[in-house]
Amino acid sequence: MPSREDVLRDLVIGNRILSNEGIVDAYGHISARNPDASDRFFLSWSLAPQFVDTGDLVEFDLQGNAVDGDTRPPYLERFIHAAIYEARPDVQAVVHAHAEDTLPFGIAATPLVPVIHSGAFIGGEVPVWDIADEFGDNTNLLVTNVDQGRSLARRLDAGNVVLMRGHGFAAAAASIIEVVRMSIYLPRNARAQINGLRLGQIKPLSAGEIAARTGGSGYRPDSPETQRAWRYWAVRAGCGDMLGE
Amino acid sequence: MPSREDVLRDLVIGNRILSNEGIVDAYGHISARNPDASDRFFLSWSLAPQFVDTGDLVEFDLQGNAVDGDTRPPYLERFIHAAIYEARPDVQAVVHAHAEDTLPFGIAATPLVPVIHSGAFIGGEVPVWDIADEFGDNTNLLVTNVDQGRSLARRLDAGNVVLMRGHGFAAAAASIIEVVRMSIYLPRNARAQINGLRLGQIKPLSAGEIAARTGGSGYRPDSPETQRAWRYWAVRAGCGDMLGE
Amino acid sequence: MPSREDVLRDLVIGNRILSNEGIVDAYGHISARNPDASDRFFLSWSLAPQFVDTGDLVEFDLQGNAVDGDTRPPYLERFIHAAIYEARPDVQAVVHAHAEDTLPFGIAATPLVPVIHSGAFIGGEVPVWDIADEFGDNTNLLVTNVDQGRSLARRLDAGNVVLMRGHGFAAAAASIIEVVRMSIYLPRNARAQINGLRLGQIKPLSAGEIAARTGGSGYRPDSPETQRAWRYWAVRAGCGDMLGE
Amino acid sequence: MPSREDVLRDLVIGNRILSNEGIVDAYGHISARNPDASDRFFLSWSLAPQFVDTGDLVEFDLQGNAVDGDTRPPYLERFIHAAIYEARPDVQAVVHAHAEDTLPFGIAATPLVPVIHSGAFIGGEVPVWDIADEFGDNTNLLVTNVDQGRSLARRLDAGNVVLMRGHGFAAAAASIIEVVRMSIYLPRNARAQINGLRLGQIKPLSAGEIAARTGGSGYRPDSPETQRAWRYWAVRAGCGDMLGE
């Protein structure tokens, strides 16, 4: 289990990486569970991820309320994070973003499936959560309360990613590094699939391949392969100096 | 109502943002109504938006004539702005641009519709103005006089965006921030729609969702969410120092 | 008629612009006719356009031989330029490039046509020159002698652009500024067309519109509109300081 | 035959070029055979190619074991390189990468073929190696042992490129410059083909054209044309200073 300090540092780096890699712009956010209090999580106040520093991280409870009375305006959609942490004790980090190339799969009937090895974390057909199913067709599409967050978390179920119709996606993982990697390769997998479909029938990853990549020894946040990518993205995002030795 | 100083500063920032985000290149322009004289508007002389500074902004009347005898060459298409301000007292800012991913919808039969939450401002099917309908098929496609501007404004009607066949689009909003945001997310919505169509039938936003996002409390230029994006775009465009505190 | 000095300066700027805008990489080149000797033209020796400076420009005759015995290795395909200057006294500048988004139209049956106002210079259906038609299917696809150059020039005929099957395009114009502008907007027009075709039947520019944009008063290299773009591209390419006052 | 010093220098430059041109990110790698020992090759330890310097290059034998006991973690997929050098005495350099636009052709039925002159090295239909054919559908898709490497090398056969289903490609050539050039133009050829297919039937290069470009005098690593590109890419990648005179 990483320390609170590790988590806060990696969360800043994760904010910068997601912005630099084009996964978020001024909108979209990443959070991490407090390693010392499983019913709390850290998330920036309403700031573009590119600008987030340690002092911008606010601690929230699972109802989406700031702990310790922080009064800076929060992200409207902090309930996405709160509800996923509530429903999924295994999840330590959450991303919500509008990464452009995931959007087509949120508005059309063809399901997004893993077609490349770096997309294996998807774990099969990615569910689409349509806010209109449960909350009617007069919402502003944002997840702005606990009920909507819980509905989204139910659609995510035990998976790692859920698409949000006309809006974006939410991804959940056991560490900050993993959820960042997932968020970067998700649109790449989407592009490979949509372009592959232009060439005829496609062959997605098999269940066995997905299991081999994601299960047991398939992926470790501390492996040289994972750390290699983390350093690469961090340096590109201009925060290589924040990395530990 | 912002002051004249606010408007001029934000108009410079808007020019730089639109250029940096790839919405305009050397062509395309943004204007704002004079808050102290509703029959006047500010627009740069014939300069690429990336280079526009306060001293480049010229005041025009609603016939597209420079006030105070400014003799620098104006944009040929200033009539787009003049006519929209004339027809629409609610409009405080106008953009005309050729953002590439909007162009396919200006030459084909499939209408552009809002499919993502940030595209909600479109407000339903976006009309296409074909200059040939009223002015014949021997024009140079540019809006170079008051009559053509008024024709375009009629097609815009009470909406926020109108596509121009074989040319680009015009967008109108109640503030500079809003018209910039609209211009940035319009091509993104277009890409999401065109790629969604490759995956089968698509589900656009409902009328209720559009209303919820654009009506009443749906969108405020001074909200933390909107200011967050404005700062993000301004810093990326290299003019973060022009922002107020 | 510009001076020899003007031409050499603009040719350097044109090289840098085409590289910076992604029209050429290490391959592709731009030339200009010698204003003092209509049977000579200037073209860099075998150098990536990004690096071309005045001292790199070599004078060639219309057989593609370096004048004054310059022994630096020339571009293999200088015959494209030589043959077009020979066949077309009206042409003062030529570009050959492999701009990626023009390539699909060089290998498929659908003709490239002007669909946006900035693509009007195309002048109707763009011809495709297939080297195999006249020289068999054992060539290396390059235009490496006078005969092949003349064949290409015949296919260009009185037009402004010709696609080269499996290879790229050649563009010809009355000035350096015009041929650069054409080379930049050609792939943009290609993208608008190919994406428009995904949305159903498309409406290209009419013959009258093309004439209005390209004929008589339609386009002048010294107009504020044209100079605006030239300065914009030059500054982006890092050679704004080379521009005259 | 280049010296060991030449090879090490060019391998560092090749790493930086492939990263800067977007062919590799943190994943993917390039190797070169030891010119003094044909059963050895140089490859970085597990580092993102952008960061590779001479001191990071490790010497491996054809079983994928580090020579001289280097204990830094190696790339998991070094067996791709080992097996190709073992099977192909003519090969001096190998790239493995996940360049995004090659991925669609690795999951769909339409074969990748050369359609542009810079794609001629492909040499006809590019084979797709599906790890599941020989190793079942429970692998993690990576080439992590000698047997898998040899299977891949058999599919490559006497060719220059092999696609890997759901994963990427491997390319092999007679020099570092050639394998880098191939890796850069492979995705470009893929994009030209996939976009050409949107415009109807396409005409690929003929067998004679491929032979003319790749055989005999068709391509020489020391030609001015090839050196021109090498310098261009190296300067863009920030390591122009490493080039010899």
PDB file of N, CA and C in Angstrom, chain C residues 169-202:
ATOM      1  N   PHE C 169       1.859  14.738 -55.578  1.00  0.00           N
ATOM      2  CA  PHE C 169       1.236  15.687 -56.497  1.00  0.00           C
ATOM      3  C   PHE C 169       2.267  16.693 -56.969  1.00  0.00           C
ATOM      4  N   ALA C 170       1.942  17.375 -58.067  1.00  0.00           N
ATOM      5  CA  ALA C 170       2.690  18.545 -58.518  1.00  0.00           C
ATOM      6  C   ALA C 170       1.705  19.687 -58.666  1.00  0.00           C
ATOM      7  N   ALA C 171       2.110  20.874 -58.194  1.00  0.00           N
ATOM      8  CA  ALA C 171       1.257  22.053 -58.272  1.00  0.00           C
ATOM      9  C   ALA C 171       2.046  23.179 -58.937  1.00  0.00           C
ATOM     10  N   ALA C 172       1.355  23.990 -59.708  1.00  0.00           N
ATOM     11  CA  ALA C 172       2.000  25.066 -60.451  1.00  0.00           C
ATOM     12  C   ALA C 172       1.173  26.330 -60.308  1.00  0.00           C
ATOM     13  N   ALA C 173       1.869  27.480 -60.186  1.00  0.00           N
ATOM     14  CA  ALA C 173       1.130  28.728 -60.012  1.00  0.00           C
ATOM     15  C   ALA C 173       1.949  29.904 -60.520  1.00  0.00           C
ATOM     16  N   ALA C 174       1.291  31.055 -60.508  1.00  0.00           N
ATOM     17  CA  ALA C 174       1.910  32.262 -61.034  1.00  0.00           C
ATOM     18  C   ALA C 174       2.839  32.943 -60.029  1.00  0.00           C
ATOM     19  N   SER C 175       2.920  32.424 -58.806  1.00  0.00           N
ATOM     20  CA  SER C 175       3.824  33.005 -57.811  1.00  0.00           C
ATOM     21  C   SER C 175       4.114  31.980 -56.722  1.00  0.00           C
ATOM     22  N   ILE C 176       5.171  32.243 -55.970  1.00  0.00           N
ATOM     23  CA  ILE C 176       5.536  31.351 -54.867  1.00  0.00           C
ATOM     24  C   ILE C 176       4.432  31.322 -53.824  1.00  0.00           C
ATOM     25  N   ILE C 177       3.913  32.479 -53.490  1.00  0.00           N
ATOM     26  CA  ILE C 177       2.856  32.531 -52.475  1.00  0.00           C
ATOM     27  C   ILE C 177       1.672  31.670 -52.881  1.00  0.00           C
ATOM     28  N   GLU C 178       1.298  31.788 -54.140  1.00  0.00           N
ATOM     29  CA  GLU C 178       0.129  31.023 -54.582  1.00  0.00           C
ATOM     30  C   GLU C 178       0.365  29.521 -54.559  1.00  0.00           C
ATOM     31  N   VAL C 179       1.553  29.093 -54.959  1.00  0.00           N
ATOM     32  CA  VAL C 179       1.781  27.647 -55.008  1.00  0.00           C
ATOM     33  C   VAL C 179       1.910  27.071 -53.601  1.00  0.00           C
ATOM     34  N   VAL C 180       2.379  27.880 -52.666  1.00  0.00           N
ATOM     35  CA  VAL C 180       2.440  27.433 -51.276  1.00  0.00           C
ATOM     36  C   VAL C 180       1.033  27.323 -50.703  1.00  0.00           C
ATOM     37  N   ARG C 181       0.251  28.349 -50.937  1.00  0.00           N
ATOM     38  CA  ARG C 181      -1.128  28.342 -50.441  1.00  0.00           C
ATOM     39  C   ARG C 181      -1.897  27.139 -51.005  1.00  0.00           C
ATOM     40  N   MET C 182      -1.733  26.909 -52.261  1.00  0.00           N
ATOM     41  CA  MET C 182      -2.383  25.779 -52.925  1.00  0.00           C
ATOM     42  C   MET C 182      -1.951  24.450 -52.295  1.00  0.00           C
ATOM     43  N   SER C 183      -0.682  24.333 -52.011  1.00  0.00           N
ATOM     44  CA  SER C 183      -0.155  23.080 -51.460  1.00  0.00           C
ATOM     45  C   SER C 183      -0.654  22.833 -50.041  1.00  0.00           C
ATOM     46  N   ILE C 184      -0.915  23.908 -49.325  1.00  0.00           N
ATOM     47  CA  ILE C 184      -1.420  23.768 -47.958  1.00  0.00           C
ATOM     48  C   ILE C 184      -2.909  23.426 -47.955  1.00  0.00           C
ATOM     49  N   TYR C 185      -3.664  24.044 -48.835  1.00  0.00           N
ATOM     50  CA  TYR C 185      -5.110  23.807 -48.813  1.00  0.00           C
ATOM     51  C   TYR C 185      -5.536  22.592 -49.643  1.00  0.00           C
ATOM     52  N   LEU C 186      -4.671  22.087 -50.474  1.00  0.00           N
ATOM     53  CA  LEU C 186      -5.006  20.890 -51.249  1.00  0.00           C
ATOM     54  C   LEU C 186      -5.330  19.701 -50.342  1.00  0.00           C
ATOM     55  N   PRO C 187      -4.474  19.339 -49.386  1.00  0.00           N
ATOM     56  CA  PRO C 187      -4.845  18.226 -48.500  1.00  0.00           C
ATOM     57  C   PRO C 187      -6.058  18.536 -47.634  1.00  0.00           C
ATOM     58  N   ARG C 188      -6.248  19.794 -47.285  1.00  0.00           N
ATOM     59  CA  ARG C 188      -7.451  20.150 -46.513  1.00  0.00           C
ATOM     60  C   ARG C 188      -8.704  19.901 -47.350  1.00  0.00           C
ATOM     61  N   ASN C 189      -8.660  20.290 -48.607  1.00  0.00           N
ATOM     62  CA  ASN C 189      -9.800  20.025 -49.488  1.00  0.00           C
ATOM     63  C   ASN C 189     -10.017  18.517 -49.617  1.00  0.00           C
ATOM     64  N   ALA C 190      -8.917  17.769 -49.725  1.00  0.00           N
ATOM     65  CA  ALA C 190      -9.023  16.309 -49.846  1.00  0.00           C
ATOM     66  C   ALA C 190      -9.698  15.716 -48.613  1.00  0.00           C
ATOM     67  N   ARG C 191      -9.314  16.199 -47.429  1.00  0.00           N
ATOM     68  CA  ARG C 191      -9.941  15.678 -46.211  1.00  0.00           C
ATOM     69  C   ARG C 191     -11.418  16.044 -46.147  1.00  0.00           C
ATOM     70  N   ALA C 192     -11.748  17.276 -46.513  1.00  0.00           N
ATOM     71  CA  ALA C 192     -13.159  17.688 -46.482  1.00  0.00           C
ATOM     72  C   ALA C 192     -13.977  16.824 -47.432  1.00  0.00           C
ATOM     73  N   GLN C 193     -13.401  16.525 -48.601  1.00  0.00           N
ATOM     74  CA  GLN C 193     -14.138  15.707 -49.559  1.00  0.00           C
ATOM     75  C   GLN C 193     -14.320  14.278 -49.057  1.00  0.00           C
ATOM     76  N   ILE C 194     -13.229  13.666 -48.607  1.00  0.00           N
ATOM     77  CA  ILE C 194     -13.317  12.256 -48.203  1.00  0.00           C
ATOM     78  C   ILE C 194     -14.234  12.101 -46.988  1.00  0.00           C
ATOM     79  N   ASN C 195     -14.228  13.080 -46.091  1.00  0.00           N
ATOM     80  CA  ASN C 195     -15.123  13.002 -44.936  1.00  0.00           C
ATOM     81  C   ASN C 195     -16.553  13.362 -45.320  1.00  0.00           C
ATOM     82  N   GLY C 196     -16.704  14.299 -46.241  1.00  0.00           N
ATOM     83  CA  GLY C 196     -18.034  14.622 -46.732  1.00  0.00           C
ATOM     84  C   GLY C 196     -18.693  13.406 -47.373  1.00  0.00           C
ATOM     85  N   LEU C 197     -17.905  12.621 -48.092  1.00  0.00           N
ATOM     86  CA  LEU C 197     -18.441  11.430 -48.757  1.00  0.00           C
ATOM     87  C   LEU C 197     -18.967  10.404 -47.748  1.00  0.00           C
ATOM     88  N   ARG C 198     -18.491  10.478 -46.523  1.00  0.00           N
ATOM     89  CA  ARG C 198     -19.023   9.574 -45.496  1.00  0.00           C
ATOM     90  C   ARG C 198     -20.428   9.983 -45.077  1.00  0.00           C
ATOM     91  N   LEU C 199     -20.823  11.196 -45.421  1.00  0.00           N
ATOM     92  CA  LEU C 199     -22.125  11.725 -45.003  1.00  0.00           C
ATOM     93  C   LEU C 199     -23.137  11.722 -46.130  1.00  0.00           C
ATOM     94  N   GLY C 200     -22.842  11.028 -47.227  1.00  0.00           N
ATOM     95  CA  GLY C 200     -23.775  10.973 -48.352  1.00  0.00           C
ATOM     96  C   GLY C 200     -23.228  11.747 -49.527  1.00  0.00           C
ATOM     97  N   GLN C 201     -24.127  12.044 -50.464  1.00  0.00           N
ATOM     98  CA  GLN C 201     -23.717  12.772 -51.658  1.00  0.00           C
ATOM     99  C   GLN C 201     -23.211  14.162 -51.276  1.00  0.00           C
ATOM    100  N   ILE C 202     -22.204  14.643 -51.986  1.00  0.00           N
ATOM    101  CA  ILE C 202     -21.663  15.954 -51.654  1.00  0.00           C
ATOM    102  C   ILE C 202     -21.883  16.948 -52.792  1.00  0.00           C
TER     103      ILE C 202
END
